[in-house]
Amino acid sequence: MLNLREISKTYTGTRSLTDVSFAVPENSITGIIGPNGAGKSTLLKIIAGFEHPDSGEMLFRGTPLSAFDDIKRLVSYMPEQLEIYPDYRVSEFLGFLHGTVGRADVGLLELLNLMSVRNKKIGHLSKGYRQRLKLYFSLCNDKRIVILDEPFDGFDPIQLQDILDMIRAENRKERTFIISIHQLHDAEKICTRYVLLKEGSLVAEGDMASLAERFGLEEPSLEQVFMEALL
Amino acid sequence: MRRRYLLLTKEIRDLFLSRAALVLVLILSGVIGYSFYSAVALYGNASVAALDNPLYAAGFEPVPGVFAPTFGGLFIVFSLFLPFLLIPQITQERRNNTLAVLLQIPFSWLEIVTAKFCAALLFVMFALALTLPAVALWSAWGGHVPYGELALLAAGYFLYGLFIASVSLFAASLFDDTARASIVAVIVIMASWFIDFGRDMNISPLVTAVSDWTVTRMAKLFENGILSARASAYFLLLSLGFAACGYWLLRFDIRRKWRRLAATALIILTALYFSSHLHLNADLSESGRNSFPPSIAEALKKAPAPAIDVYLEKTDSRFRDYQKSFLEKLLLVKPDAKVTMIGGAALKENYGRFVYRVKGREDATFSTGDEEIFTIIFRLAGVEPARGGELPSYPGYPLVTTSRSQSVVIWLYLAVIPALALPGFTAMHFRSRKKERST
């Protein structure tokens, strides 16, 4: 569905990504895995059109995808450092969002339990609820590809289970997810494929079975793959 | 359409309900109130002697006497404080990544920037509206309100506010740090002041030449009651230039921004050059203080445009007097008159001379008096000098106000308006906190 070919990016002399190429199959949940500074967020920004690669190209079903307006129509992106209007009440933001998008996803709102905090200021919400609001913003649309940068921060294990179920449910609606995750056990619970980055370079990609085979692991686990591939 | 309305509403809310807006309204109220109070007191004191002297009374004009100083407070507040209100509206969106939210909704860059710009202009209009109680008080005291001239004054300040909003947008697109962006904006705005200062200090001929193009000098025309196409075009083009550059800089989705910035700068500079040749001016002052007496003006219209060589430094006080009392008035009637400032050795040898050329004939004088100049011009042009040209009978409007009346200004601007603004603002915040607690 989405093909990245030899994507490179340099920030003021520092190489952030070097010739990264991989494919994202339709309806997959692809986890971008790597240590801090591996270039995960940069890669997601490039896919979302919020950064230009210095070289390389991105193809959607074989057609080059570079114009921001084209990417915007396809991709929903939740940046890691997103602080949704802290002075707004949740209901005010939702009113604005629903009014401008022209739709509200009541089921998603209930699933994320956002109505219970509708009169609270966003800046006064717990981190978990702020993450829920960010997730709601990213999912309250009909875009085919959803990019989430570290979406599981701030959730307790029970909340996390709800969120993972919700992503699976959205994935069943033929939405493709690309998620940057630094907690390996969370990634293992949700992802169907993995892209492993180290210092801006692609180290390995594929599903768990192919990764285990590549690294000769008897008991396939992401932690083992991570240790073998990245350390 | 509804989407755009919601975006504009959001921007207006963000701007008007910010704490910075409240502080700015309090500052505006204080500054306008104090300026109006001082102007009314001075005008009133001077008016005492004019009540029984019609000739003296003719010099009392409400706009230069009262309203221009009142609006003058806005000039300081717009220049030094408005950027600190407008810039965070963009830098915060950049820092919090909420631009990503707006872009994905999806709004276009143009819609986002336009909505922010419209909200900023609404605030400028709101600031201008804070002068309305002063106008109402003046009228209630029996003072004369020259509405046309007052509207021109307000239009001038609106254009200045437009310029400040554009510079703020430009600065906010350079940095996502509010402090740095605000400093850049204030430096750009104050550059005009420094150039004017440089001109007064006669630093260099270049500074003197550039000083004809400063924002402050252009704004002064509106204050003087002159509706100038050149000054209007100057403000509109400069604002468009800064706003367009800010727009290009803000957009992270385009490559080779510098090409677009250079093209924008080139287009704006070219347009500014052509606009500098616009000589469509109208004297909207009620007294006609910027114009020659009608009979003189009529005679000048019949004569060919004179060419004038001026052997004076631009910074010479004689030149300034000459410019104000003659040259500016002449250019209103004969916009095609050619004025040349002579420099170099010729300037030193003939310092203080004015050479007038009409129909290939010339004459020179050291005088800056109207009578001498008109005699020369009309003689050279072969036009019968107009006789008995009097200024239109402007009665003047002196107004003596009591200290009790003046104290109303203080109460209104330092107590009533802040008292209305503060509870309005806090009510909005308390209401939301109350709702939060009830959750």
PDB file of C-alpha atoms in Angstrom, chain A residues 49-50 52-53 68 72 75-77 79 81-89 92-93 96-97 99-101 116 119-121 124 137 143, chain B residues 2-3 6-7 10 13-14 93 95-98 100-109 252-255 429 431-432 435-436 438-439:
ATOM      1  CA  GLY A  49       4.097  15.178   5.113  1.00  0.00           C
ATOM      2  CA  PHE A  50       5.221  17.386   7.995  1.00  0.00           C
ATOM      3  CA  HIS A  52      10.518  16.864   3.549  1.00  0.00           C
ATOM      4  CA  PRO A  53      13.012  14.089   2.997  1.00  0.00           C
ATOM      5  CA  PHE A  68       1.135  17.834   1.376  1.00  0.00           C
ATOM      6  CA  LYS A  72      -3.389  15.109   4.232  1.00  0.00           C
ATOM      7  CA  VAL A  75      -3.032  10.255   6.421  1.00  0.00           C
ATOM      8  CA  SER A  76      -4.084  11.126   9.944  1.00  0.00           C
ATOM      9  CA  TYR A  77      -1.109  11.984  12.148  1.00  0.00           C
ATOM     10  CA  PRO A  79       2.497  13.931  16.806  1.00  0.00           C
ATOM     11  CA  GLN A  81       4.546  16.548  21.232  1.00  0.00           C
ATOM     12  CA  LEU A  82       0.928  17.539  20.592  1.00  0.00           C
ATOM     13  CA  GLU A  83      -0.652  19.707  23.286  1.00  0.00           C
ATOM     14  CA  ILE A  84      -4.255  20.266  22.276  1.00  0.00           C
ATOM     15  CA  TYR A  85      -5.448  23.729  23.336  1.00  0.00           C
ATOM     16  CA  PRO A  86      -4.937  23.524  27.132  1.00  0.00           C
ATOM     17  CA  ASP A  87      -7.260  26.504  27.778  1.00  0.00           C
ATOM     18  CA  TYR A  88     -10.204  24.844  26.060  1.00  0.00           C
ATOM     19  CA  ARG A  89     -12.732  22.634  27.758  1.00  0.00           C
ATOM     20  CA  GLU A  92     -15.305  23.151  23.333  1.00  0.00           C
ATOM     21  CA  PHE A  93     -12.588  21.336  21.433  1.00  0.00           C
ATOM     22  CA  PHE A  96     -14.952  22.712  17.157  1.00  0.00           C
ATOM     23  CA  LEU A  97     -13.644  19.401  15.826  1.00  0.00           C
ATOM     24  CA  GLY A  99     -18.268  21.235  13.548  1.00  0.00           C
ATOM     25  CA  THR A 100     -15.308  21.472  11.218  1.00  0.00           C
ATOM     26  CA  VAL A 101     -14.936  17.780  10.365  1.00  0.00           C
ATOM     27  CA  SER A 116     -17.091  12.047  31.467  1.00  0.00           C
ATOM     28  CA  ASN A 119     -16.455  20.070  31.038  1.00  0.00           C
ATOM     29  CA  LYS A 120     -12.853  19.894  32.157  1.00  0.00           C
ATOM     30  CA  LYS A 121     -10.163  22.107  30.706  1.00  0.00           C
ATOM     31  CA  HIS A 124      -6.290  20.096  33.677  1.00  0.00           C
ATOM     32  CA  PHE A 137      -8.689  13.525  17.135  1.00  0.00           C
ATOM     33  CA  LYS A 143      -8.490   8.571   6.516  1.00  0.00           C
TER      34      LYS A 143
ATOM     35  CA  ARG B   2     -19.464  26.908   8.333  1.00  0.00           C
ATOM     36  CA  ARG B   3     -15.998  25.413   8.783  1.00  0.00           C
ATOM     37  CA  LEU B   6     -15.925  28.068  13.191  1.00  0.00           C
ATOM     38  CA  LEU B   7     -12.232  28.656  12.566  1.00  0.00           C
ATOM     39  CA  LYS B  10     -11.992  30.020  17.428  1.00  0.00           C
ATOM     40  CA  ARG B  13     -11.972  33.552  21.074  1.00  0.00           C
ATOM     41  CA  ASP B  14      -8.281  32.665  21.413  1.00  0.00           C
ATOM     42  CA  GLU B  93       0.146  26.819  17.781  1.00  0.00           C
ATOM     43  CA  ARG B  95       5.040  24.963  19.775  1.00  0.00           C
ATOM     44  CA  ASN B  96       2.014  22.857  20.782  1.00  0.00           C
ATOM     45  CA  ASN B  97       1.789  21.288  17.333  1.00  0.00           C
ATOM     46  CA  THR B  98      -1.844  22.354  17.069  1.00  0.00           C
ATOM     47  CA  ALA B 100      -0.970  19.974  12.748  1.00  0.00           C
ATOM     48  CA  VAL B 101      -4.487  19.635  14.173  1.00  0.00           C
ATOM     49  CA  LEU B 102      -5.846  22.518  12.099  1.00  0.00           C
ATOM     50  CA  LEU B 103      -4.088  21.367   8.942  1.00  0.00           C
ATOM     51  CA  GLN B 104      -5.454  17.858   9.266  1.00  0.00           C
ATOM     52  CA  ILE B 105      -9.047  18.883   9.938  1.00  0.00           C
ATOM     53  CA  PRO B 106      -8.282  19.909   7.099  1.00  0.00           C
ATOM     54  CA  PHE B 107      -7.911  23.661   6.828  1.00  0.00           C
ATOM     55  CA  SER B 108      -5.579  25.114   4.238  1.00  0.00           C
ATOM     56  CA  TRP B 109      -2.638  27.280   5.229  1.00  0.00           C
ATOM     57  CA  PHE B 252       6.758  23.720   6.208  1.00  0.00           C
ATOM     58  CA  ASP B 253       5.288  21.872   3.246  1.00  0.00           C
ATOM     59  CA  ILE B 254       7.018  23.882   0.552  1.00  0.00           C
ATOM     60  CA  ARG B 255      10.588  23.683  -0.604  1.00  0.00           C
ATOM     61  CA  HIS B 429     -12.871  31.859  33.363  1.00  0.00           C
ATOM     62  CA  ARG B 431     -17.760  29.871  34.471  1.00  0.00           C
ATOM     63  CA  SER B 432     -15.482  27.274  32.986  1.00  0.00           C
ATOM     64  CA  LYS B 435     -18.396  23.676  35.117  1.00  0.00           C
ATOM     65  CA  GLU B 436     -15.203  21.739  35.722  1.00  0.00           C
ATOM     66  CA  SER B 438     -19.521  20.141  38.567  1.00  0.00           C
ATOM     67  CA  THR B 439     -18.100  17.367  36.395  1.00  0.00           C
TER      68      THR B 439
END
